[in-house]
Coordinates of C-alpha atoms in Angstrom, one line a residue:
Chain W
X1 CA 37.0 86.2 117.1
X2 CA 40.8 86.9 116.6
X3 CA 39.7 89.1 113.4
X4 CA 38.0 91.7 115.7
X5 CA 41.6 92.5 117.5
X6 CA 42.3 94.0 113.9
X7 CA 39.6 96.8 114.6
X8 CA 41.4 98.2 117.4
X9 CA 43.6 100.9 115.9
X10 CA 40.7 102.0 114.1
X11 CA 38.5 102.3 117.2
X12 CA 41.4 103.9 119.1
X13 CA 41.7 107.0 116.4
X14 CA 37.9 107.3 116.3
X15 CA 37.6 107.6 120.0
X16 CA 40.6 109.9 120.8
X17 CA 40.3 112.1 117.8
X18 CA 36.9 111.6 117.1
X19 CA 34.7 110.6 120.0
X20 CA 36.5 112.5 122.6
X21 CA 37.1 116.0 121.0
X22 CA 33.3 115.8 119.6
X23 CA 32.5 114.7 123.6
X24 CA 34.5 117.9 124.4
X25 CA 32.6 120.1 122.3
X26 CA 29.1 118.9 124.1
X27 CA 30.8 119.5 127.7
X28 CA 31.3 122.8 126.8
X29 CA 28.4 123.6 125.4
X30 CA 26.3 121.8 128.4
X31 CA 28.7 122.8 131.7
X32 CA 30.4 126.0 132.6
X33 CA 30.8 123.7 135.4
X34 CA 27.6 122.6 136.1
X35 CA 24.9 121.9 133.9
X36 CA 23.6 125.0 132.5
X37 CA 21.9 125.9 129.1
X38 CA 23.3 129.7 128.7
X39 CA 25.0 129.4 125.9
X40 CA 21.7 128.2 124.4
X41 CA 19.3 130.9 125.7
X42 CA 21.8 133.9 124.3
X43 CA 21.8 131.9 121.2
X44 CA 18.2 132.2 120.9
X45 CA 17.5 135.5 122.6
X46 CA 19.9 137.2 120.5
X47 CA 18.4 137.6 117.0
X48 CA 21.5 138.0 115.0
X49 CA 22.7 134.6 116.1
X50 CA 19.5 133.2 115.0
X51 CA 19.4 135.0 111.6
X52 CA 23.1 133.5 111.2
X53 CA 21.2 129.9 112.0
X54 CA 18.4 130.5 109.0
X55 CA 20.7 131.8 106.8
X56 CA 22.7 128.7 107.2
X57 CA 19.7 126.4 106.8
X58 CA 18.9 128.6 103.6
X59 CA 21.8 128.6 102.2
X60 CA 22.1 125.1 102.2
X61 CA 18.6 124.1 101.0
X62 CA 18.7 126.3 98.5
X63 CA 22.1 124.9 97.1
X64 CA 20.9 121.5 97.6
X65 CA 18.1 121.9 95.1
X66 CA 20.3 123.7 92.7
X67 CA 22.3 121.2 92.5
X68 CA 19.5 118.8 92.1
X69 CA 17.7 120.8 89.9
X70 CA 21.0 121.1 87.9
X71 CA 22.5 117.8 88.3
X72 CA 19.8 115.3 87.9
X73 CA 19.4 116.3 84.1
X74 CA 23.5 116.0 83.4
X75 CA 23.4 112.5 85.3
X76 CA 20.3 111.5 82.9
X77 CA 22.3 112.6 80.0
X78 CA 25.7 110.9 80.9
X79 CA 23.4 107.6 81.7
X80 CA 21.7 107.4 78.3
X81 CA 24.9 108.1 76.0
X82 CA 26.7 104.8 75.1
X83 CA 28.8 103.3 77.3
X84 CA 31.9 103.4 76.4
X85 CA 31.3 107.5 76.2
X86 CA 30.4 107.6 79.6
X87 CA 33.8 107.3 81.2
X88 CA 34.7 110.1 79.4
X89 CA 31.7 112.1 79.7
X90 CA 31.7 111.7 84.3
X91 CA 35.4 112.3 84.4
X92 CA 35.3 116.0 82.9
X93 CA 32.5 116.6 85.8
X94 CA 35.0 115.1 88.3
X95 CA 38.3 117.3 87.3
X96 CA 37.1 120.7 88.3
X97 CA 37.0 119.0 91.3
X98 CA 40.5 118.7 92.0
X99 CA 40.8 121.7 92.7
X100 CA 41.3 122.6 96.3
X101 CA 38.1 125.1 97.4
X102 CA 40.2 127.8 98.5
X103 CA 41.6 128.1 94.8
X104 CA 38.2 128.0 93.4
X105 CA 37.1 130.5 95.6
X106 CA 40.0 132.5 94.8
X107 CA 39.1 132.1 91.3
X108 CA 35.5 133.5 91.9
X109 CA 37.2 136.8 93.8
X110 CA 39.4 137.2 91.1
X111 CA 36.1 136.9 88.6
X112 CA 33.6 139.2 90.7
X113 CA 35.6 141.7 92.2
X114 CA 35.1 145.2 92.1
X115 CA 38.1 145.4 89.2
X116 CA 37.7 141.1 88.6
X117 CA 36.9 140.5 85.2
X118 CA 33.2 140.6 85.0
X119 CA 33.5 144.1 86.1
X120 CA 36.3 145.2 83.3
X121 CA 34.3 143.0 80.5
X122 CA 31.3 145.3 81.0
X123 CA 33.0 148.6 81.8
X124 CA 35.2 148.3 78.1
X125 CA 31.8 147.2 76.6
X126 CA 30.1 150.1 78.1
X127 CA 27.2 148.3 79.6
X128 CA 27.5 150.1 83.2
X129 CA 29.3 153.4 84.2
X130 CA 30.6 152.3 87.3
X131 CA 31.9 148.5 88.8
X132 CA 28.6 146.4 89.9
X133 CA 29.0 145.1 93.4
X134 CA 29.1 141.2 92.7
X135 CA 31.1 140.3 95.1
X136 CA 30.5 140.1 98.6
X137 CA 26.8 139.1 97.7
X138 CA 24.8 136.6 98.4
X139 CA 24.3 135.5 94.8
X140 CA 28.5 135.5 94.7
X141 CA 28.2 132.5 97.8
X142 CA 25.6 130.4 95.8
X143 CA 27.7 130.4 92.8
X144 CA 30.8 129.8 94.5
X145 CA 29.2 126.9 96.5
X146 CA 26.9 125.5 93.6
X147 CA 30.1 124.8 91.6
X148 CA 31.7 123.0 94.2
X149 CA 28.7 120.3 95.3
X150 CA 27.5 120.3 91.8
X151 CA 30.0 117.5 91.1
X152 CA 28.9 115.7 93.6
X153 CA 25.5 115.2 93.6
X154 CA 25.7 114.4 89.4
X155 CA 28.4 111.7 90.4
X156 CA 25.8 110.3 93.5
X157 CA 23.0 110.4 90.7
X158 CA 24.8 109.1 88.1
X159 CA 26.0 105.8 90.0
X160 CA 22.4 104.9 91.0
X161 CA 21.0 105.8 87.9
X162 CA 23.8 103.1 86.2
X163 CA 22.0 100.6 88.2
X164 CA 18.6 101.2 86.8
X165 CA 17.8 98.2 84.2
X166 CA 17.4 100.3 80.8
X167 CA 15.5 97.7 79.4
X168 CA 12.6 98.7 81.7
X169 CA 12.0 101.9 79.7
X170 CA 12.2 100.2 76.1
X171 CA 9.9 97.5 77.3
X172 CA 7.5 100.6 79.1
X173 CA 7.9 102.2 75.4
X174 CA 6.8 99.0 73.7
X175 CA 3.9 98.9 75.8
X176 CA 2.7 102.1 74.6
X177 CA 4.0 104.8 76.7
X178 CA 5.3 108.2 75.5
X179 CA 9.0 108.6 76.5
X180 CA 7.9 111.4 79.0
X181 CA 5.5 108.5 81.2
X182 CA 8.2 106.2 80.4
X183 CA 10.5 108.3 81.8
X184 CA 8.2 109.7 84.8
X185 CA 6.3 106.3 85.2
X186 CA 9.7 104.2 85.2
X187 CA 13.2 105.7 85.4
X188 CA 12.2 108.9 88.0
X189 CA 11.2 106.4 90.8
X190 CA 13.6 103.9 90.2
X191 CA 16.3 107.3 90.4
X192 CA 14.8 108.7 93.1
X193 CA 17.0 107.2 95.9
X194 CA 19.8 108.4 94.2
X195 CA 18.9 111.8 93.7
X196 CA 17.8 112.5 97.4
X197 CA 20.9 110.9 98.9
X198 CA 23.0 113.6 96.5
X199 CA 21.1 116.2 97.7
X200 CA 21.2 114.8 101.1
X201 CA 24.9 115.0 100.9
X202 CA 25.3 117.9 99.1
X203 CA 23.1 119.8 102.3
X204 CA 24.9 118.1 105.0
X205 CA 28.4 119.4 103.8
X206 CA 26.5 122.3 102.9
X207 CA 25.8 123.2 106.8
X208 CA 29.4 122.9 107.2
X209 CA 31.0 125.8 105.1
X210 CA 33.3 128.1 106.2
X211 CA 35.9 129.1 103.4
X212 CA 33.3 130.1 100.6
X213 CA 30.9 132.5 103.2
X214 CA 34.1 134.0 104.4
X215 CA 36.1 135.2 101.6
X216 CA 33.1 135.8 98.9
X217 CA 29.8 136.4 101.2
X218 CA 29.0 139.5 102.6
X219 CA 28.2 140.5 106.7
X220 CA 24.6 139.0 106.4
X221 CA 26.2 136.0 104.2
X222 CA 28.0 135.0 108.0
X223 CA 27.5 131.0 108.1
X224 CA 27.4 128.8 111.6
X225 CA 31.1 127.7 110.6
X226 CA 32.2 131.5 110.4
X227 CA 31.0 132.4 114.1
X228 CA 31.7 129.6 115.7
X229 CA 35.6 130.1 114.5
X230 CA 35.2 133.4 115.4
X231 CA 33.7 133.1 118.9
X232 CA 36.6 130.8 119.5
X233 CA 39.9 133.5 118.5
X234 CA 37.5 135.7 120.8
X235 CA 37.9 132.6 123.8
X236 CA 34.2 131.9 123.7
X237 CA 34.2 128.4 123.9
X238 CA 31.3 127.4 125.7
X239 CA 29.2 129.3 123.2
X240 CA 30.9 128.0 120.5
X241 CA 30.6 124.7 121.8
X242 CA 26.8 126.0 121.5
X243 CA 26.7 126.4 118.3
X244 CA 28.6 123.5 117.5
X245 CA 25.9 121.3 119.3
X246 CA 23.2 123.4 116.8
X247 CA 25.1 122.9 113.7
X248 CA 25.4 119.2 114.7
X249 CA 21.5 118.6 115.5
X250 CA 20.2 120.9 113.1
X251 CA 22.6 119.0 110.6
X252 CA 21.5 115.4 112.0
X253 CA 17.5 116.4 112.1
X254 CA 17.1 116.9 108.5
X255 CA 19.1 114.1 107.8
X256 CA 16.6 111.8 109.7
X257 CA 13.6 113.7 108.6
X258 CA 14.4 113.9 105.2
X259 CA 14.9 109.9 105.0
X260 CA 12.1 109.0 107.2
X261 CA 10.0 110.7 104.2
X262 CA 11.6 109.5 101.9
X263 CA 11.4 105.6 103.0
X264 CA 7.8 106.3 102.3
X265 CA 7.6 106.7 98.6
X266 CA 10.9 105.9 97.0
X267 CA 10.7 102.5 95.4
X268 CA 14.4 100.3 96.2
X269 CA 15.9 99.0 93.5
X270 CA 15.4 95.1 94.9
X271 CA 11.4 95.5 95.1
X272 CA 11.1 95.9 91.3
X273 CA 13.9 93.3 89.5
Chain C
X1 CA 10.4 112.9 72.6
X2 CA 12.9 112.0 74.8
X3 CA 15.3 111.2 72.3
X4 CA 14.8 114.9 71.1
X5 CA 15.3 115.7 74.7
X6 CA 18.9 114.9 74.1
X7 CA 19.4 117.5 71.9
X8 CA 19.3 120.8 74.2
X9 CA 20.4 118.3 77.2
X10 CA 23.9 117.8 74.8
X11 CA 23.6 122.1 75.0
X12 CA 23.0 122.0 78.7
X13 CA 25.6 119.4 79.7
X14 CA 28.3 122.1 78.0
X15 CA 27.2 124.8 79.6
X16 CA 28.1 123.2 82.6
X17 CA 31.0 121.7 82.2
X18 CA 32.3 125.0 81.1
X19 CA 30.5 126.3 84.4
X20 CA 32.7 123.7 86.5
X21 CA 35.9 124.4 84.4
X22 CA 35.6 128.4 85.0
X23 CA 37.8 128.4 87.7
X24 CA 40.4 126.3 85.7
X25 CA 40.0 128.5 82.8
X26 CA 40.8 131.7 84.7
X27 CA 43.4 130.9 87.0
X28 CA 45.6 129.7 84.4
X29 CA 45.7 133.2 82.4
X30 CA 46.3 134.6 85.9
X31 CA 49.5 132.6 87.0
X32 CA 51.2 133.1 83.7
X33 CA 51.0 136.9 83.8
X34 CA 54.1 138.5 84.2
X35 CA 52.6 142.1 85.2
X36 CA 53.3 143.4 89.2
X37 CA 49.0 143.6 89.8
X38 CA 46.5 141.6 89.0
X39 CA 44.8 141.9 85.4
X40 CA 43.0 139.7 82.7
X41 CA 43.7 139.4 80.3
X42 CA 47.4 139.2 81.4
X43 CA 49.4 141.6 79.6
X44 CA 52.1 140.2 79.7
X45 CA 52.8 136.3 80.4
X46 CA 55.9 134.9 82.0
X47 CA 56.4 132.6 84.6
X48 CA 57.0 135.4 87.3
X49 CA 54.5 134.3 90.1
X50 CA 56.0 130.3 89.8
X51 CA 58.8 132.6 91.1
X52 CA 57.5 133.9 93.5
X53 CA 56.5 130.7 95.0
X54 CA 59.1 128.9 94.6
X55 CA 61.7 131.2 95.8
X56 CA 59.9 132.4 99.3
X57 CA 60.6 130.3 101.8
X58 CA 57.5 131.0 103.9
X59 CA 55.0 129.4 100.7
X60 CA 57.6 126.3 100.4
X61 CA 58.3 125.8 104.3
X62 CA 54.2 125.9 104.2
X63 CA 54.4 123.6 101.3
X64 CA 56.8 120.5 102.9
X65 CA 54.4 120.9 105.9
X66 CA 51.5 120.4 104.5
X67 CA 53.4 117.3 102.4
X68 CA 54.5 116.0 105.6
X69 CA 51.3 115.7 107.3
X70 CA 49.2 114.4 104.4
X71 CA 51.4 112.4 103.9
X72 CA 52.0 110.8 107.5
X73 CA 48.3 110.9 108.1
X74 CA 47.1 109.3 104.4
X75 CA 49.6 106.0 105.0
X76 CA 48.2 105.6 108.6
X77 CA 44.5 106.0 107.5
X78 CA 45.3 103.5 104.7
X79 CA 46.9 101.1 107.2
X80 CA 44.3 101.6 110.1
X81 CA 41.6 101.4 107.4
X82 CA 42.7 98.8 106.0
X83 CA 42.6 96.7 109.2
X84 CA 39.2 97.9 110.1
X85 CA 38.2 96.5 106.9
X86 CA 39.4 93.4 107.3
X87 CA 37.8 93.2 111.1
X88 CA 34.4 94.5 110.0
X89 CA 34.9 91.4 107.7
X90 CA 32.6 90.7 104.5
X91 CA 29.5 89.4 106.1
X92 CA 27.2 92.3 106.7
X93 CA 25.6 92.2 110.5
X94 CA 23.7 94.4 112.9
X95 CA 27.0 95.1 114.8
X96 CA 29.1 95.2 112.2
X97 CA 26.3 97.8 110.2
X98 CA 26.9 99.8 113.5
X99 CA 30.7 100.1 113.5
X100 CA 30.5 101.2 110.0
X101 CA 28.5 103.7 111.2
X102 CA 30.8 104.9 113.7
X103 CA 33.8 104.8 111.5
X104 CA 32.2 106.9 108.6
X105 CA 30.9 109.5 111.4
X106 CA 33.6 111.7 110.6
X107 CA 32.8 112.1 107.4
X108 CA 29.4 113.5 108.3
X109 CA 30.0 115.7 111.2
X110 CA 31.0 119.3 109.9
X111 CA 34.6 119.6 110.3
X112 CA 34.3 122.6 112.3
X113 CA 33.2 120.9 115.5
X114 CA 35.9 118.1 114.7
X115 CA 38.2 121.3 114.4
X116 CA 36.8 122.6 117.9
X117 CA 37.1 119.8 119.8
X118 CA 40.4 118.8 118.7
X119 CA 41.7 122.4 119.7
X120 CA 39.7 121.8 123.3
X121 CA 41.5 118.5 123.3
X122 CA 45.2 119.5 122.3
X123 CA 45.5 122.4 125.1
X124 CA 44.3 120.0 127.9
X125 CA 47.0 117.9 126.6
X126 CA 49.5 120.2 126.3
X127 CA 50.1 119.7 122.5
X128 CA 48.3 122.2 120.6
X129 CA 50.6 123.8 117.7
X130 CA 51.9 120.3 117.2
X131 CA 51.9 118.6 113.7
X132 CA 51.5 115.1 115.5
X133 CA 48.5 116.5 116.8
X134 CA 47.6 117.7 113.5
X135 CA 48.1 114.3 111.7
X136 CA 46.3 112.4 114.5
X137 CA 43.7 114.4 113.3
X138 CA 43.6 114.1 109.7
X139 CA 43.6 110.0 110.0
X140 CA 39.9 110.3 111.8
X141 CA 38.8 112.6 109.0
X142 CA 40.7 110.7 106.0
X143 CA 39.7 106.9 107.9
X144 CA 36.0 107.0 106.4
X145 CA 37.1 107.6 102.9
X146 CA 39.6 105.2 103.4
X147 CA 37.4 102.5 104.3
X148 CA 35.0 103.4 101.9
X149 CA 37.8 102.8 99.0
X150 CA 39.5 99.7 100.4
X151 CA 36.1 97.7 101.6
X152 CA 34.6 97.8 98.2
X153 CA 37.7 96.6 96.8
X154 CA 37.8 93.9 99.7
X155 CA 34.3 92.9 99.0
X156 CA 35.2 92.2 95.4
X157 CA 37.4 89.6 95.8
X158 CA 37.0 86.2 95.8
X159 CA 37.4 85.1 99.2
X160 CA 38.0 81.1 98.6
X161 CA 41.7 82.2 97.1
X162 CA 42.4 83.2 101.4
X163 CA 40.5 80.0 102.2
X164 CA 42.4 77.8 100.5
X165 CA 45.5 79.7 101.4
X166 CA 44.4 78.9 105.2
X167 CA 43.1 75.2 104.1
X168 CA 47.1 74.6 102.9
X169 CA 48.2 75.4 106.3
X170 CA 48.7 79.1 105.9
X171 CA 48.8 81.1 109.4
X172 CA 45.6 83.7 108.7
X173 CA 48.6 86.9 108.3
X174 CA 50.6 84.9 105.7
X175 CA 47.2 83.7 103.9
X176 CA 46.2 87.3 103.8
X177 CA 49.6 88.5 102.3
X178 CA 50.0 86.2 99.9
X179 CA 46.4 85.6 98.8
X180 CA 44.7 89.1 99.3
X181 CA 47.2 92.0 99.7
X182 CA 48.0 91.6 95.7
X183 CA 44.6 92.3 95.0
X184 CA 44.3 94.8 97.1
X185 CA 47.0 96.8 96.5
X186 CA 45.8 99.3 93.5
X187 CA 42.9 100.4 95.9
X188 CA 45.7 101.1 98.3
X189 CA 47.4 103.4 96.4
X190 CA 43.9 104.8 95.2
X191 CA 42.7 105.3 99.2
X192 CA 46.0 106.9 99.4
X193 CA 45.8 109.4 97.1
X194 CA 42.7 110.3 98.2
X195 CA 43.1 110.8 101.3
X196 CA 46.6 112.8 101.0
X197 CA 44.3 115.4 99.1
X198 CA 41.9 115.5 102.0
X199 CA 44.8 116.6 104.3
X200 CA 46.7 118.6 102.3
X201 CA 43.5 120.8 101.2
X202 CA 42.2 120.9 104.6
X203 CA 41.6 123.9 106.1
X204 CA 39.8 124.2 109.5
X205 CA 41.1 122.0 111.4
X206 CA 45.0 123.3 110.6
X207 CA 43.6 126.7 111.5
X208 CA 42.4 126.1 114.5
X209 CA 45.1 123.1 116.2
X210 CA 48.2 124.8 114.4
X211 CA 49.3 129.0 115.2
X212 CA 53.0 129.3 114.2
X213 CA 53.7 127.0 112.2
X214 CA 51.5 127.4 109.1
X215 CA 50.4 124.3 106.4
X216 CA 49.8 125.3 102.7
X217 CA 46.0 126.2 103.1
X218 CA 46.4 128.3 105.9
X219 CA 48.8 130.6 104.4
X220 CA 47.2 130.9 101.3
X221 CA 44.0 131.8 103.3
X222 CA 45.7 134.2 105.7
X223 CA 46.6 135.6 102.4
X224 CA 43.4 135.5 100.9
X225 CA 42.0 137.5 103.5
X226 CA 44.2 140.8 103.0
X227 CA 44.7 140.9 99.2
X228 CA 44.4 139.2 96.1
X229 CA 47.6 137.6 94.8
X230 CA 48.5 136.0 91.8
X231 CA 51.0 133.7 93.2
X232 CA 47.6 131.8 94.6
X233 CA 46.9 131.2 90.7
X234 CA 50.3 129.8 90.4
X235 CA 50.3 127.6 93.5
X236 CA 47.0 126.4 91.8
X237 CA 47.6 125.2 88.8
X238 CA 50.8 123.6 89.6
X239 CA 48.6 121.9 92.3
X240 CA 45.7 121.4 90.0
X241 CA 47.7 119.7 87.4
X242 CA 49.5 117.6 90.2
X243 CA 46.5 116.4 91.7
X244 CA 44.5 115.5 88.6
X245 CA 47.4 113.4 87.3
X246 CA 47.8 111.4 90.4
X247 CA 43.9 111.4 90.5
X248 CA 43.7 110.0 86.8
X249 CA 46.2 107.4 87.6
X250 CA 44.4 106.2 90.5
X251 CA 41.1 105.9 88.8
X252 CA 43.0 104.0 86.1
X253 CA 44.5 101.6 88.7
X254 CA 41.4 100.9 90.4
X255 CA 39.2 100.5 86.9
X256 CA 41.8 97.8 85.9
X257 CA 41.8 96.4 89.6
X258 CA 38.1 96.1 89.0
X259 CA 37.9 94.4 86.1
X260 CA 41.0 91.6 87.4
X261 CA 39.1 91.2 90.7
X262 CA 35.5 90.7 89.6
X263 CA 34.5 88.0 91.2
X264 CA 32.8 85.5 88.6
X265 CA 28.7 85.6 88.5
X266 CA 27.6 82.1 89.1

């Protein structure tokens, strides 16, 4: 059909910036010229690389669930205010993210430095003797990050949660429930798509971070992102290819696994109106 | 109980909202102190880093780059995607489920190995440290978000107005401008938006495709890394309040684009 023809600039950018480069990245990985898997038996033989691959992992599950853990409750709230409120009440979750992540991490140097502000506030109080080392921590990289997914996974939540009839939990309420097994019995399943695919995203981009690790985290904060830039301004790019091809799977296999368990208790939306 | 769950949630939903706005809250201070080093609270304000910025013309040269690709690269994602739109068409099918796929794959895969392999790709080429190379880029990674904006605006309108276009002896381009592109226009100017904020904040990919020539983020990160300078606050804030006005307005178009477009429940 003549519409398809309209696909074609499309498919072009996706294949030569896309397609290709990512095609690049796994024949660099794979052949240094021939088929060989070097790259991946240094990357597990030596154990710093691997500790940089659970530390990645970790890092992102754990602010995944933050952000769940966080963000689930501030969807809920925005969804049972009025409506006309709610507009209002999304958009002030949305502005802080405007700003680009290299001023927001700036922002969180400037805050947990050794002379930032946290440091100052509780010097002139007299609460410690000398600067605390906040930054450069761990803790300093899952605040930095939290506040920057947090946004959205509450906006992912909130926009399934809007779909959710609301006269499912007065009618569960007339019936006799208490609001908490309404709200357990009714409106957690119904939300529970929602809340897993913000978490989902939240983790994938997650796997990806490079700015936050680098300017805020510490040596043992080091992220897959951070070497594989570095092992490229060294010329290593067949083992950053590597670890390129790990990032990618490792991203890809939890996506998969984590909807394949998924598919087998989260009610759709269409099975119940 | 759940009503008096509201209560402390009202507390909680402050808390973080102040959490999100932190940043905000201290840059601003920050890029209207007028002191030579970095302290808060400012004790003095003036407008001395705005200066700064304004006047060196490494941060501004860095600054029209970074316009000029996000720029180039947000009205060709908006066109391309636009088009893929149209050819992926309304009706959902296995093959077209598929090409979505593909065309929001960009938007998954970390941008690091997009980054990698672009760099890989430019010096076979011969163009690395090129800003055409550069925008080329920033369309794949800017065509998801893109599609994303313009298709749910596509599938919202009423698709008999184009029909009857056609039915009147309309050529299928000219039933498309006149019938469709109206109401498709605020979600242009939306996916542009977007999409210009996607390049111009991007980091990784600049970093590794450009080396002399330098785009906004890149300088403020090579920056970044060897000290802590207030002119960042100042770039900042006069970005933050940039973006969040053409941000608001796009929201606003596509809200009122919504509500014109809805096609009737039957």
């Amino acid at each position: 059909m003549s519409k398809r023809i309209a696909l074609l600039p499309g498919l072009a950018i996706i294949c030569v910036m896309f397609l290709v480069p990512v095609g690049f990245v796994f024949q660099h990985g794979l052949f240094d010229p021939s088929f060989t898997t070097e790259h991946f038996t240094r990357f597990i033989n030596r154990g710093a690389y691997m500790r940089i691959f659970w530390t990645t992992l970790q890092v992102s599950s754990v602010v995944a669930l933050a952000c769940l853990i966080i963000g689930y409750p501030i969807a809920y709230f925005i969804v049972r205010q009025p409506s006309r409120r709610r507009p209002m009440l999304i958009f002030l979750v949305l502005v802080p993210m405007w700003m680009s992540i290299l001023s927001r991490t700036y922002a969180w140097m400037v805050v947990l430095g050794k002379e930032g502000i946290i440091n100052q506030t509780l010097l002139w109080v007299g609460l410690i003797d000398e600067p605390l080392k906040l930054l450069f921590t761990t803790g300093a990289v899952y605040v930095s990050m939290i506040q920057i997914m947090l946004p959205i996974l509450i906006v992912t939540c909130f926009s399934s949660m809007t779909e959710i009839d609301q006269s499912l939990m007065r009618s569960a309420r007339i019936f006799g429930a208490s609001p908490f097994k309404a709200f357990r019995e009714v409106f957690l399943p119904l939300s529970l798509e929602g809340a897993i695919t913000g978490t989902l995203i939240v983790f994938i981009l997650s796997m990806g971070f490079f700015i936050v690790p680098a300017l805020v985290g510490g040596r043992k904060d080091t992220m897959l992102a951070n070497i594989i830039s570095s092992q490229v301004s060294t010329g290593n790019w067949g083992f950053a290819a590597a670890l390129s091809i790990v990032l990618l799977t490792a991203t890809l296999l939890v996506m998969f696994a984590v909807r394949l368990f998924s598919s087998r208790f989260v009610h759709h939306q269409g099975e119940t109106s | 109980m759940m009503d008096k769950a509201m209560r402390p949630l009202t507390l909680f939903y402050i808390l973080i909202v102040l959490f999100l706005f932190f940043p905000i809250l201290i840059v601003v201070p920050i890029s209207f102190s007028n002191g030579r080093f970095l302290s808060f609270p400012p004790e003095e304000f003036g407008l001395r880093w705005y200066r700064e910025y304004f006047q060196d013309p490494i941060w501004i040269s860095a600054t029209l780059r970074s316009v000029r690709v996000a720029i180039s690269s947000s009205l060709a994602a908006v066109f391309v995607g636009t088009l893929v739109v149209i050819g992926l068409g309304r009706r959902r099918t296995r093959k077209s489920g598929a090409l979505t796929s593909l065309f929001l794959a960009p938007a998954i895969v970390p941008n690091i190995i997009v980054a990698l392999g672009v760099f890989i790709l430019a010096i076979k080429v011969g163009l690395p440290d090129n800003e055409l190379t550069l925008i080329a880029a920033h369309t794949a990674i800017c065509l998801p978000f893109v599609i994303l904006i313009v298709g749910s605006a596509y599938r919202q309108i009423d698709p008999t107005l184009e029909k009857a276009a056609r039915i009147m002896g309309a050529g299928p381009v000219r039933a498309f401008m006149a019938a469709t592109f109206p109401a498709l226009a605020p979600s242009f100017i939306a996916a542009s938006i977007f999409a210009f904020f996607i390049s111009f904040d991007e980091l990784i990919i600049s970093l590794f495709v450009m080396s002399s020539a330098e785009t906004l983020p890149m300088r403020i990160w090579n920056d970044l890394r060897f000290e802590i300078n207030p002119t960042i606050a100042a770039i900042s804030v006069f970005f933050v309040v940039i973006t969040t006005a053409t941000m608001t307005f796009a929201e606003l178009l596509r809200r009122k684009a919504e509500r014109r477009n809805r096609v009737p429940s039957t």
